[in-house]
Amino acid sequence: MPSRQNSDELIFFVNGKKVIEKNADPEVNLLQYLRKVHILSWHSNRCCLGVRLTGTKYACGGGGCGACTVMVSRYNTKTKKIHHYPVTACLVPICSLHGAAITTVEGVGSIRTRIHPVQERLAKCHGTQCGFCSPGMVMSIYTLLRNHPEPTPEQITEALGGNLCRCTGYRPIVESGKTFCVGSTVCQVKGTGKCCMDQEEKSSVDRQEELCTKLYDEDEFKPLDPSQEPIFPPELIRMAEDPNKRRLTFQGERTSWLAPVSLKDLLQLKASFPEAPLVMGNTTVGPNIKFGDKFYPVFLFPLGLQELYFVNTTDDGVTIGAGYSLAQLSDALQFIVSEQPKERTKTFRALLNHLRTLAGAQIRNMATLGGHVVSRPHYSDLNPILAAGNATINLISKEGKRQLPLNGAFLEQSPDTNLEPEEIVLSVYIPYSTQWHFVTGLRQAQRQENASAIVNAGMSVKFEDGTNTIKDFQMFYGNVASTVVSAKHTCRQLLGRQWDDQMLSDACRLVLDEIHIPPAAKGGMVEYKRTLIISLLFKFYLKVRQGLNKMDSQKFPDIPETYMSALEDFPIETPQGIQMFQCVDPNQPLQDPIGHPIMHQSAIKHATGEAVFVDDMPPVDQELFLAVVTSTRAHAKIISIDTSEALAFPGVVDVITAEDVPGENNHQGEILYAKNEVICVGQIVCTVAADTYAHAKEAAKQVRIAYEDIEPRIITIKQALEHNSFLSVERKIEQGNVEEAFKHVDQIIEGEIHVEGQEHFYMETQTVLAIPKEEDKEMVLYLGTQFPTHVQEYVAAALNVPRSRIACYMRRAGGAFGGKVTKPALLGAISAVAANKTGRPIRFILERGDDMLITAGRHPLLGKYKVGFMNNGVIKAADVEYYINGGCTPDESELVMEFIVLKSENAYNIPNFRCRGRPCKTNLPSNTAFRGFGFPQATVVVESYITAVAAQCNLLPEEVKEINMYKKASKTAYNQKFNPELLRRCWKDCLEKSSFYARKEAAAEFNKKNYWKKRGLAVVPMKFTIGLPIAYYHQAAALVHIYMDGSVLLTHGGCELGQGLHTKMIQVASRELNIPQSKIHLSETSTITVPNALFTAGSMGADVNGRAVQNACQILMSRLQPIIKKNPKGKWEEWVAKAFEESISLSATGYYKGYQTNMDWEKEEGEPYPYFVYGASCAEVEVDCLTGAHKLLRTDIFMDAAFSLNPALDIGQVEGAFVQGMGFYTIEELKYSPEGVLYSRGPDDYKIPTVTEIPEEFYVTLVHSRNPIAIYSSKGLGEAGMFMGCSVFFAIYDAIAAARRERGLTKTFTLSSPATPELIRMTCVDQFTDMIPRDDPSTFTPWSIHVS
């Protein structure tokens, strides 16, 4: 093994600066390097100190989210061209970058130099909220533009497919990209200039006022000038062309990186290090190291070896070099398809179809054909197709070449098909298909793009020429076993058979017998996977039938017309739509920003990567990194904790346990460090503090904990009910006489709905920087939180010091959604205890997997209902019970349940109504606040029983909703007065403007013509509440300073989470002080400037803090008024200077007492909420009944905004919440083991919506009204849109109902949430679901369980 002294210099460029790394470590990736190492610029042998580049963000560490996207540029010596492509920096070893140029978001543009048009447009199109994902979005679009300066909308969508955003709902991000497309317009719908939402001639809704649709001014945009982009460093071209290149060696602390200079050199190295992996894209080896704890002492890096990059075409097929990335493979296949007859390219087209949705653009540009083939992943999309197309792998070693069939034996990892240790893949040969040969790839995943398949398949059939007699048949299935599986016995038995329905029936039976998925198989979804095996076979059968018919329609009959749509995958369309909002009164002063769509105050900084998040802060002298050791048992006694090995690990300073907490380790029921026993998997037992995070993490693995299990172990709500395990008392509201009403109704239905939980998946994981001070036991914390005061409280309690010694600073958070209300207090206290013990600063950044495990999320819910109603749809009585899975400690569960009970009627006036609810105590991590705070779960139950009543009465659900909706000024079930006029208006507008009934008829017509695809529509009304039932939770304070130059510093108690709160507060101050926004600065929130501030949650941040800011500004203006009166034509600066001369204070504290709410649970009545927000949403979906996939075709949202302070921000909140809600109700699925272990710990296991999941047509209207109680007659809209996502859920229900009706099944059925592809498919019962084998649940323990 070479020594570090013999290590070569690593040379690459970052943002045009040359980097020479003399000690390149193969275990360091580009993301770590950019964020932690000062980039040095070398000029004329002089070293100039650069800066850490923190614009590139850590969000998942596995290449699954795109937050760390950068552009890599390389010179191709063969084509003499520069190749630009996006990569995820977290998977790129720095040693792989020799000779490359890296461009990060800082290199694209900066507020210090110039802002690039991509950054400007993302910001001005309102495509950034929290801003954590924005640098990655910029880099994806920027890289596309470097290759395609005038992209198509489809290219924009494809480029963004590997980038996740949790805030915006993607629509404005895509729109910012579309501004670079030729002929782009603000309204992409019809191109006529006339609003497609304007239906005056058809609508009975009076147009009371003009609505605006322009959220930004395209005329402001700087043009894109490709000639102004940075040039590729000529030095790198010279390096690439150097005829005397030699092997490079980079020696790290533990590993060596060897980059051969030729194929011969590579083969020599492979012979010398046969166990060394070949690393090119690092998309397999990298995750294996990070998540699989693999260790490799030597890496071989053959990137750039020309012998691995080629396309050779012969008369029989095409040979493609193993070094081609999947993106390059796609380009090559597209060229071949365009050049060759269609019948010859069936395999190529099948591959292309899967390549479009395989991973994201970044991974497709990193992963290679050879690496993908040889790693033989059991979930591979490409290998089954290659095998079906009879591909061959060309291998080479020092000993020579050989060919290996890419067939079933190879994919099933038969020992005689394994590569010899010294062999590598040289290329893959793909033969052309023939006229009577059909090849197809099929797949179904949790979401359409950037998700591994649940089941995929490659299938091919070859017929005797001119017949439908099977000559050769192959089927390969992925993700049904530990390897790809070949159904060889089934295929063999079908040879010589006719391609007809009897053959299909036999094939289904045979393949289910051959491919046995054990009932407890890893990954679960066993019955669904069995169904998919034959559903995908059926799709292939239909495709081949159609293909035969096209070849000879006389001999081979076509498939039924109603089956045609089963052959088509859902297309990926670029979203389009319109956003409508109130226009500002033309008489309003031009300087007054209230009501205008103002850009987020940090948007440009978000887009340039210069917005500073906690982990972007520079290292603090002597800082340590903290890694957690968490419980692996759900309920157990701690027998011992052995930290000796961890303490002996290099770089480790200390291990911190419960014994090290000087104050309270258990504060208000929340436990910092487990002591004596653990009560959930994921509970923090101890932490390790070390000089680097890598050392801390490795040392944490050395901590040995001995447990003794304790019974009972309670994981589910059902188990909690059996053990009478609760966190708090029951809450109840009741009106009328429920029992008596049940005696006088026509029908009674009973049911229960399960609603599973949801992960916040904020892009910035929980992050804390705790700095102990030298005096008076002071501690300073920087963190992303919604509740700095809560952090201050917990830290003070843990350290046993007064709160006044604890300062918490909060500038911004990279998303929160409720997940940063209570949890940062625990994590802040844990950090502070570590800082206190070590006497050194502590940087504590949770990895994504730890964050998901430790902090939990939305409460899973079980809802039981009994509803009595008349045959005309009038509901007379409802009795509803709710239980939520609270987890192991109180957290917010009691308050969440109170909200659920209070909001349980939604928009419906049921005269006899009872609702009861109780939070369950289980051995899961404590669930916590999440956007909507219980309402999104509870109202699924409400809308479900409304829908069930409709089915029983043979009415549309919308008719039953209309019948039972509040219609006049009324009282809620808890006796609070309200007027539903705006609810009715939103409902009516939604029905009419969305053309609901016309589209409902069109969907019914579509459903008649399509047996295997069904469309469904649903409209849901909403009566949402703002604020809390506790009055003092609404108080707020602000501090406003006017400086002598006239500039203003504004501080308030609210937290900037991406919702634009600071932007709105600047707007308020601008109006009240009558000065431009440019004179007002708002830096951060802290417990130093505004004490005792309450949480930023409940959609009331702008309401209460706005009043406090207004109050402070009015106090200042009242002081300035005498001076203004004396000099009314003076300037602001003159008035301020004069006030100072007259010793008038230019600083004021503003205070708002808050909304006076109350709730008396003894009397079951009160006024718990200050006001209501109303809305309605219409969604239309198309469902594939064979796979369970769905496509959201259109969404119309009408949201009562009263008078929006900032329509751009409010529409962003509505759209973002809707998409988050849509994810909650459809594809976001948390999976737990029966032992309480969370499996879903990252973007690979937990799928939030991507750009392809949002509606193809997306219309949002802010309905204008008045709300005198709130500042400037506005309303809080941060959470309300979340529930609107359930319109998608019920549209799916409607589509499934259509399928079930056609199959003669019961008209009422239960659909729990989320409506995943699995649930959709298995509810669309048909001959295929009837055919699969079923297992007796009592005979096995399932891999995963539902915890609701």
Coordinates of C-alpha atoms in Angstrom, one line a residue, residues 436 460-465 467-474 490-500 502-504 507 537 540-541 544 548:
W436 CA -41.9 -11.3 -35.0
S460 CA -40.0 -10.8 -24.7
V461 CA -41.8 -13.2 -27.0
K462 CA -40.7 -14.5 -30.4
F463 CA -43.2 -16.1 -32.7
E464 CA -42.9 -18.5 -35.6
D465 CA -42.9 -16.2 -38.6
T467 CA -48.1 -16.9 -36.7
N468 CA -48.9 -16.3 -33.1
T469 CA -47.3 -19.6 -32.0
I470 CA -44.8 -19.0 -29.3
K471 CA -41.2 -19.9 -30.4
D472 CA -39.4 -18.3 -27.5
F473 CA -40.7 -16.6 -24.3
Q474 CA -38.8 -14.8 -21.5
T490 CA -43.4 -20.9 -16.9
C491 CA -42.0 -19.7 -20.2
R492 CA -40.8 -23.2 -21.1
Q493 CA -44.2 -24.7 -20.6
L494 CA -45.8 -22.1 -22.9
L495 CA -43.6 -22.8 -25.9
G496 CA -45.7 -23.8 -28.9
R497 CA -48.9 -22.3 -27.5
Q498 CA -51.0 -19.8 -29.3
W499 CA -50.9 -16.2 -27.9
D500 CA -54.5 -16.2 -26.7
Q502 CA -56.2 -19.4 -22.5
M503 CA -52.4 -19.0 -22.8
L504 CA -52.7 -15.9 -20.6
A507 CA -49.3 -18.2 -17.8
L537 CA -47.9 -9.9 -17.7
F540 CA -47.5 -7.4 -22.0
Y541 CA -50.1 -9.8 -23.4
V544 CA -48.2 -8.1 -28.1
L548 CA -49.7 -8.7 -34.0

